[in-house]
Amino acid sequence: TWCWLWLWSPSCSSRRWQALVVILCLLKLSSVSGQARYSIPEEQAEGSFVGNIARDLGLDVARLISGKARIITKGSRQYVDLNQDKGTLVIKERIDREELCGKTTPCSFSFEVILENPIQLYRVTVEVIDINDNSPSFPKDEINLKIAENAASGTRFSLESADDPDVGINDIQKYTLKPSDNFKLEVQSQPDGGRFIEMVLQTPLDREKEETHTLVLIASDGGEPHRSGTVRIHITVLDANDNAPVCSQPVYKADVKENSPEGTVVTAVSATDADKGVNGEVTFSIAHVAKEAKQLFAVNVKTGEIKVTGKLDFEKSKTYQLNVQASDHGGFTDTCKVIVQVIDENDNIPTIQLMSFSNSISEDSPPGTTIAVVNVDDEDSDGNGIVKCSINSDVPFKIESSLTGYYTIVTDNFLDRESVPDYNITITVSDQGSPPLTSSKNINVKVSDVNDNPPKFSQSEYSKTVPENNSPGFSVFTLSASDADWGQNARVSYFLEEKEINGLAVSSLVSVNSENGVVHAVRSLDYEQIKWFDFNVTARDAGSPPLSSVATVRIIVQDQNDNPPQVLYPVQTGGSMVAEMVPRSADVGYLVTKVVAVDVDSGQNAWLSYKLQKATDRALFEVGSQNGEIRTIRQVSDKDAVKQRLSVIVEDNGQPSRSATVIVNVAVADSFPEVLSEFSDFPHDKEYNDNLTFYLVLALAVVSFLFITCLVVIISVKMYRWRQSRILYHSNLPVIPYYPPRYSDTLGTTGTLQHVYNYEVCRTTDSRKSDMKYMQPMSQSLVSVDGDGTDAQQLEKQLSGNCSQMSTLVSDKLIPCFSLL
Ligand SMILES: *[C@@H]1O[C@H](CO)[C@@H](O)[C@H](O)[C@H]1NC(C)=O
Ligand SMILES: *[C@@H]1O[C@H](CO)[C@@H](O)[C@H](O)[C@H]1NC(C)=O
């Protein structure tokens, strides 16, 4: 043991310790013939001297040769060779200690030297001494590390240690890290002799400052000269999200029109983040805003573009403040304020609201009556919200502004339901936007009825003709009055106004149906009694108060030929005999007498014609067909019988015609006695004559009276008309008497009255009405004339009623009074 220790003593010089070792070791070797020990540094060149074995083993060179000394090696490699001639050992093969022993120390190999004759065995041990022939080396040239910038101080990063095959002092002695700003090196020895190297972060890294670091780790050994190995450590600082995004502008302002379509870009916000990559990615979102705003705007997560997503309504909100949050993935945020101003658009149609409205207005409302109160409104602002209200101009209404936004519609004129029953009023409002928006509303105003129109007859006077002898209940005609009003105000009822006609109540003649205005005749009318009559009918509506109007109805009774002619003269007496005297000296055309007949009918029905029906001597007499005059048609001769009997038929012109027959007795004689003798068969002849004389006197007196009366009347009428004609001379229309052609008078005027006179007397006054006036009383008195007995009293009445008849009667026997006129 001591031997090894000694050998290791570094202070020994190689030569000295070689010898010492051999000696001492030989002493110890007893099993083998001898042994030697050498120590050589590694990496000696081939042939380098190892040791003098001959000397060290006490053998001479000859012995070596004779004994055929040779080396026996156990292993495959033989590092050392024996030089027999010199008895030295030399390097046969380069020895690499690291290869031979690795890290084992001390490092030696042994071999035997064998000699024959006699066999001698010597052990030689060669110790290989390390030299610093290897540098420390790292497994890799470069180490790449990625360290997050937010790695805490004290974080350790283990590094691979370097390796140096050399041993001892030549092995790695220390490690150094450069530069050492951020890291320091900690080296720990391990039980197995290895080193555990760690890099410890001392100062935090900041990617934003320096993104990469390059360090060099140096491993140095203790050999002479020093050898070292290096490894470059590349450190990439990994970004940590340590920077918050920052908005480019603290406040963004933007204007956007209301009603902008969805997708309209309002503005775009931007933000920067100093971090890199994902950590530098900024996303945007809208935060901390009212719910409505959140629905109206959206921000693009990536670009920060703010778009409209809903319907912006200026009228709801004029500004919105959006807080757009810019955030990175690490949760760092910044808030960009966006103030959005909504610009008003004319998007609200003005509204019209009827606050109060009566759809019916009385037609008697005075101008200025309010019919409606209207409220108009426009939600827009400024000009877009200023409204103007108007109504159509073709109605009698006007619109007036009252309070702001309130208008009243009032009547502008008087209304008349009968001309315009309703009005359509169009209320139009328009604002002052561009283009302006308008809206309109129609209201219908009904004009309610007031009873302001009386019923109106189609004519104010009606004239209807009813044939006499009508059946009772005969419907004459229908009155009709219209009323322009409405409903009850237009319901017309008809009322007959009571009055008296010839002592008869009008209601006993006619009736009027109050509902439908039909005029009925109540009884059968008689022309001979009533020729016409007037009555008033009132049409009254059912309004309150009722209005009415009156129409005058004239009913004209139409004559029918219902009365036969009545013979007035010659009077038909029952017993007595009346005869006309004709002197035998009478000429041709001598007027014997005149048959006087009347017909109470009128017109054609009263036109009478006379015909000779029977005669004793047809050749002697003729009857004037129109005037009833009986004249001689030839000279009377002595041969003619005294007693002549003529039968004259009087016919009217009605359809069918009615007739009456009269017997005329004519006495052809020159003296009364002759006549009497002839008519002696008449017992009351004398009495008759007395009576006749009396009647004639009486008649004369009456006629005279009547004549004077007529005269007075005519003169006064003439006077009156003369005065009238001076004022208005046209008014006196000439009266043209009417004669049917066949009645025209063809006869001469010898001793007779002309028709002209006969009729003109009573018709001179201005119309045919007068005829009726004169005739009327007579018609009443004629009722009993039809009978057989002639009453002087009645005759008087008849005569007094009929001037014309009278005049004709008188003209024969007496002074033709009217011819004088
Ligand atoms: C009012 O309008 C209604 C319906 O549009 C129409 O029937 C009526 O005739 C109109 N009235 C007037 C007076 O124009
Ligand atoms: C009808 O009435 C008017 C006045 O209303 C009156 O003048 C006239 O005489 C009346 N006529 C008749 C036939 O009653």
Short mmCIF file of N, CA, C and O in Angstrom, two decimals, residues 69-128:
data_model
loop_
_atom_site.label_atom_id
_atom_site.label_comp_id
_atom_site.label_asym_id
_atom_site.label_seq_id
_atom_site.Cartn_x
_atom_site.Cartn_y
_atom_site.Cartn_z
N ALA A 69 13.14 -14.43 -24.68
CA ALA A 69 12.18 -13.60 -23.93
C ALA A 69 11.11 -12.99 -24.85
O ALA A 69 11.38 -12.54 -25.96
N ARG A 70 9.96 -13.11 -24.35
CA ARG A 70 8.84 -12.54 -25.12
C ARG A 70 7.73 -12.07 -24.18
O ARG A 70 7.66 -12.48 -23.02
N ILE A 71 6.81 -11.27 -24.73
CA ILE A 71 5.74 -10.69 -23.90
C ILE A 71 4.45 -11.46 -24.18
O ILE A 71 4.08 -11.73 -25.33
N ILE A 72 3.79 -11.78 -23.10
CA ILE A 72 2.48 -12.44 -23.23
C ILE A 72 1.44 -11.46 -22.68
O ILE A 72 1.51 -11.03 -21.52
N THR A 73 0.54 -11.20 -23.55
CA THR A 73 -0.53 -10.26 -23.16
C THR A 73 -1.84 -11.02 -23.10
O THR A 73 -2.14 -11.86 -23.95
N LYS A 74 -2.59 -10.70 -22.08
CA LYS A 74 -3.89 -11.36 -21.98
C LYS A 74 -4.90 -10.75 -22.93
O LYS A 74 -5.69 -11.39 -23.56
N GLY A 75 -4.91 -9.50 -22.98
CA GLY A 75 -5.89 -8.83 -23.83
C GLY A 75 -5.50 -8.89 -25.29
O GLY A 75 -4.49 -9.47 -25.66
N SER A 76 -6.33 -8.32 -26.07
CA SER A 76 -6.10 -8.37 -27.51
C SER A 76 -5.03 -7.39 -27.95
O SER A 76 -4.37 -7.59 -28.95
N ARG A 77 -4.95 -6.32 -27.15
CA ARG A 77 -4.02 -5.29 -27.63
C ARG A 77 -2.74 -5.35 -26.85
O ARG A 77 -2.73 -5.57 -25.63
N GLN A 78 -1.70 -5.18 -27.58
CA GLN A 78 -0.36 -5.20 -26.95
C GLN A 78 0.24 -3.85 -27.17
O GLN A 78 0.60 -3.44 -28.25
N TYR A 79 0.26 -3.09 -26.07
CA TYR A 79 0.73 -1.73 -26.16
C TYR A 79 2.26 -1.62 -26.16
O TYR A 79 2.79 -0.67 -26.70
N VAL A 80 2.84 -2.65 -25.47
CA VAL A 80 4.30 -2.53 -25.24
C VAL A 80 5.01 -3.69 -25.93
O VAL A 80 4.50 -4.81 -25.97
N ASP A 81 6.15 -3.39 -26.42
CA ASP A 81 6.95 -4.44 -27.09
C ASP A 81 8.32 -4.53 -26.42
O ASP A 81 8.77 -3.57 -25.78
N LEU A 82 8.93 -5.69 -26.54
CA LEU A 82 10.23 -5.95 -25.87
C LEU A 82 11.34 -5.87 -26.90
O LEU A 82 11.31 -6.52 -27.94
N ASN A 83 12.28 -5.10 -26.58
CA ASN A 83 13.47 -5.01 -27.43
C ASN A 83 14.52 -5.91 -26.80
O ASN A 83 15.14 -5.55 -25.79
N GLN A 84 14.66 -7.15 -27.39
CA GLN A 84 15.55 -8.14 -26.78
C GLN A 84 16.99 -7.66 -26.76
O GLN A 84 17.73 -7.90 -25.83
N ASP A 85 17.34 -7.03 -27.78
CA ASP A 85 18.73 -6.63 -27.89
C ASP A 85 19.13 -5.67 -26.81
O ASP A 85 20.25 -5.71 -26.30
N LYS A 86 18.26 -4.81 -26.53
CA LYS A 86 18.60 -3.79 -25.52
C LYS A 86 18.04 -4.11 -24.15
O LYS A 86 18.42 -3.55 -23.14
N GLY A 87 17.09 -5.01 -24.20
CA GLY A 87 16.46 -5.40 -22.93
C GLY A 87 15.57 -4.29 -22.45
O GLY A 87 15.36 -4.11 -21.28
N THR A 88 15.02 -3.53 -23.37
CA THR A 88 14.14 -2.45 -22.98
C THR A 88 12.72 -2.72 -23.50
O THR A 88 12.51 -3.45 -24.48
N LEU A 89 11.80 -2.04 -22.86
CA LEU A 89 10.41 -2.06 -23.28
C LEU A 89 10.11 -0.74 -24.00
O LEU A 89 10.52 0.33 -23.54
N VAL A 90 9.48 -0.90 -25.12
CA VAL A 90 9.12 0.30 -25.88
C VAL A 90 7.62 0.25 -26.19
O VAL A 90 6.98 -0.80 -26.16
N ILE A 91 7.10 1.40 -26.49
CA ILE A 91 5.67 1.52 -26.86
C ILE A 91 5.49 0.91 -28.24
O ILE A 91 6.18 1.27 -29.20
N LYS A 92 4.62 -0.04 -28.22
CA LYS A 92 4.31 -0.65 -29.50
C LYS A 92 3.10 0.05 -30.15
O LYS A 92 3.03 0.26 -31.34
N GLU A 93 2.21 0.43 -29.32
CA GLU A 93 0.95 1.05 -29.83
C GLU A 93 0.63 2.22 -28.92
O GLU A 93 0.86 2.17 -27.72
N ARG A 94 0.16 3.25 -29.51
CA ARG A 94 -0.17 4.45 -28.72
C ARG A 94 -1.21 4.10 -27.67
O ARG A 94 -2.17 3.35 -27.92
N ILE A 95 -0.98 4.57 -26.54
CA ILE A 95 -1.88 4.25 -25.44
C ILE A 95 -2.74 5.48 -25.16
O ILE A 95 -2.24 6.58 -25.01
N ASP A 96 -4.01 5.22 -25.14
CA ASP A 96 -4.94 6.30 -24.73
C ASP A 96 -5.53 5.90 -23.40
O ASP A 96 -6.25 4.91 -23.28
N ARG A 97 -5.13 6.68 -22.48
CA ARG A 97 -5.57 6.32 -21.12
C ARG A 97 -7.09 6.29 -21.02
O ARG A 97 -7.68 5.40 -20.41
N GLU A 98 -7.72 7.28 -21.70
CA GLU A 98 -9.19 7.39 -21.60
C GLU A 98 -9.87 6.14 -22.21
O GLU A 98 -10.87 5.69 -21.74
N GLU A 99 -9.16 5.63 -23.23
CA GLU A 99 -9.73 4.44 -23.87
C GLU A 99 -9.52 3.22 -23.00
O GLU A 99 -10.38 2.37 -22.87
N LEU A 100 -8.37 3.22 -22.40
CA LEU A 100 -7.99 2.05 -21.62
C LEU A 100 -8.74 1.97 -20.29
O LEU A 100 -9.30 0.94 -19.93
N CYS A 101 -8.84 3.10 -19.63
CA CYS A 101 -9.40 3.03 -18.29
C CYS A 101 -10.63 3.89 -18.09
O CYS A 101 -11.33 3.76 -17.10
N GLY A 102 -10.87 4.74 -18.98
CA GLY A 102 -11.98 5.66 -18.75
C GLY A 102 -11.64 6.55 -17.60
O GLY A 102 -10.57 7.17 -17.56
N LYS A 103 -12.61 6.61 -16.69
CA LYS A 103 -12.40 7.51 -15.55
C LYS A 103 -11.65 6.83 -14.41
O LYS A 103 -11.43 7.43 -13.36
N THR A 104 -11.29 5.48 -14.59
CA THR A 104 -10.63 4.75 -13.49
C THR A 104 -9.21 5.29 -13.32
O THR A 104 -8.51 5.54 -14.29
N THR A 105 -8.90 5.42 -12.11
CA THR A 105 -7.58 5.96 -11.84
C THR A 105 -7.06 5.28 -10.56
O THR A 105 -7.87 5.07 -9.62
N PRO A 106 -5.87 4.92 -10.41
CA PRO A 106 -4.86 5.00 -11.48
C PRO A 106 -5.12 3.97 -12.57
O PRO A 106 -5.80 2.98 -12.32
N CYS A 107 -4.52 4.19 -13.65
CA CYS A 107 -4.78 3.34 -14.81
C CYS A 107 -3.48 2.58 -15.13
O CYS A 107 -2.43 3.18 -15.25
N SER A 108 -3.63 1.24 -15.18
CA SER A 108 -2.42 0.45 -15.49
C SER A 108 -2.79 -0.79 -16.25
O SER A 108 -3.96 -1.16 -16.27
N PHE A 109 -1.86 -1.30 -16.88
CA PHE A 109 -2.07 -2.63 -17.49
C PHE A 109 -0.85 -3.49 -17.21
O PHE A 109 0.24 -2.98 -16.93
N SER A 110 -1.05 -4.76 -17.24
CA SER A 110 0.05 -5.70 -16.89
C SER A 110 0.25 -6.70 -18.01
O SER A 110 -0.67 -6.98 -18.79
N PHE A 111 1.43 -7.22 -18.06
CA PHE A 111 1.73 -8.32 -19.00
C PHE A 111 2.90 -9.12 -18.43
O PHE A 111 3.54 -8.66 -17.48
N GLU A 112 3.08 -10.25 -18.98
CA GLU A 112 4.17 -11.12 -18.49
C GLU A 112 5.27 -11.19 -19.54
O GLU A 112 4.98 -11.21 -20.75
N VAL A 113 6.47 -11.26 -18.99
CA VAL A 113 7.62 -11.51 -19.87
C VAL A 113 8.09 -12.94 -19.54
O VAL A 113 8.33 -13.27 -18.38
N ILE A 114 8.04 -13.70 -20.51
CA ILE A 114 8.42 -15.10 -20.27
C ILE A 114 9.77 -15.41 -20.92
O ILE A 114 10.03 -14.99 -22.05
N LEU A 115 10.58 -16.24 -20.17
CA LEU A 115 11.91 -16.67 -20.64
C LEU A 115 11.95 -18.19 -20.57
O LEU A 115 11.31 -18.78 -19.70
N GLU A 116 12.56 -18.76 -21.46
CA GLU A 116 12.67 -20.21 -21.47
C GLU A 116 14.10 -20.59 -21.11
O GLU A 116 14.97 -19.74 -21.18
N ASN A 117 14.20 -21.83 -20.80
CA ASN A 117 15.51 -22.44 -20.49
C ASN A 117 16.27 -21.67 -19.46
O ASN A 117 17.21 -20.96 -19.84
N PRO A 118 15.84 -21.82 -18.36
CA PRO A 118 14.62 -22.20 -17.69
C PRO A 118 13.59 -21.16 -17.83
O PRO A 118 13.88 -20.01 -18.13
N ILE A 119 12.52 -21.76 -17.61
CA ILE A 119 11.37 -20.84 -17.73
C ILE A 119 11.36 -19.91 -16.56
O ILE A 119 11.38 -20.30 -15.40
N GLN A 120 11.33 -18.69 -16.95
CA GLN A 120 11.20 -17.65 -15.93
C GLN A 120 10.08 -16.74 -16.37
O GLN A 120 9.95 -16.43 -17.56
N LEU A 121 9.29 -16.39 -15.40
CA LEU A 121 8.10 -15.55 -15.67
C LEU A 121 8.23 -14.26 -14.88
O LEU A 121 8.42 -14.27 -13.68
N TYR A 122 8.15 -13.21 -15.57
CA TYR A 122 8.23 -11.88 -14.93
C TYR A 122 7.01 -11.05 -15.31
O TYR A 122 6.56 -11.10 -16.44
N ARG A 123 6.50 -10.45 -14.24
CA ARG A 123 5.32 -9.62 -14.47
C ARG A 123 5.74 -8.19 -14.55
O ARG A 123 6.49 -7.72 -13.71
N VAL A 124 5.23 -7.57 -15.56
CA VAL A 124 5.49 -6.14 -15.74
C VAL A 124 4.15 -5.40 -15.69
O VAL A 124 3.19 -5.79 -16.34
N THR A 125 4.09 -4.41 -14.88
CA THR A 125 2.90 -3.58 -14.79
C THR A 125 3.27 -2.19 -15.27
O THR A 125 4.26 -1.61 -14.82
N VAL A 126 2.43 -1.71 -16.17
CA VAL A 126 2.70 -0.35 -16.69
C VAL A 126 1.53 0.56 -16.28
O VAL A 126 0.35 0.27 -16.54
N GLU A 127 1.91 1.53 -15.58
CA GLU A 127 0.89 2.50 -15.19
C GLU A 127 0.89 3.62 -16.21
O GLU A 127 1.94 4.14 -16.58
N VAL A 128 -0.39 3.91 -16.70
CA VAL A 128 -0.51 4.98 -17.70
C VAL A 128 -0.93 6.24 -16.96
O VAL A 128 -1.92 6.28 -16.24
#
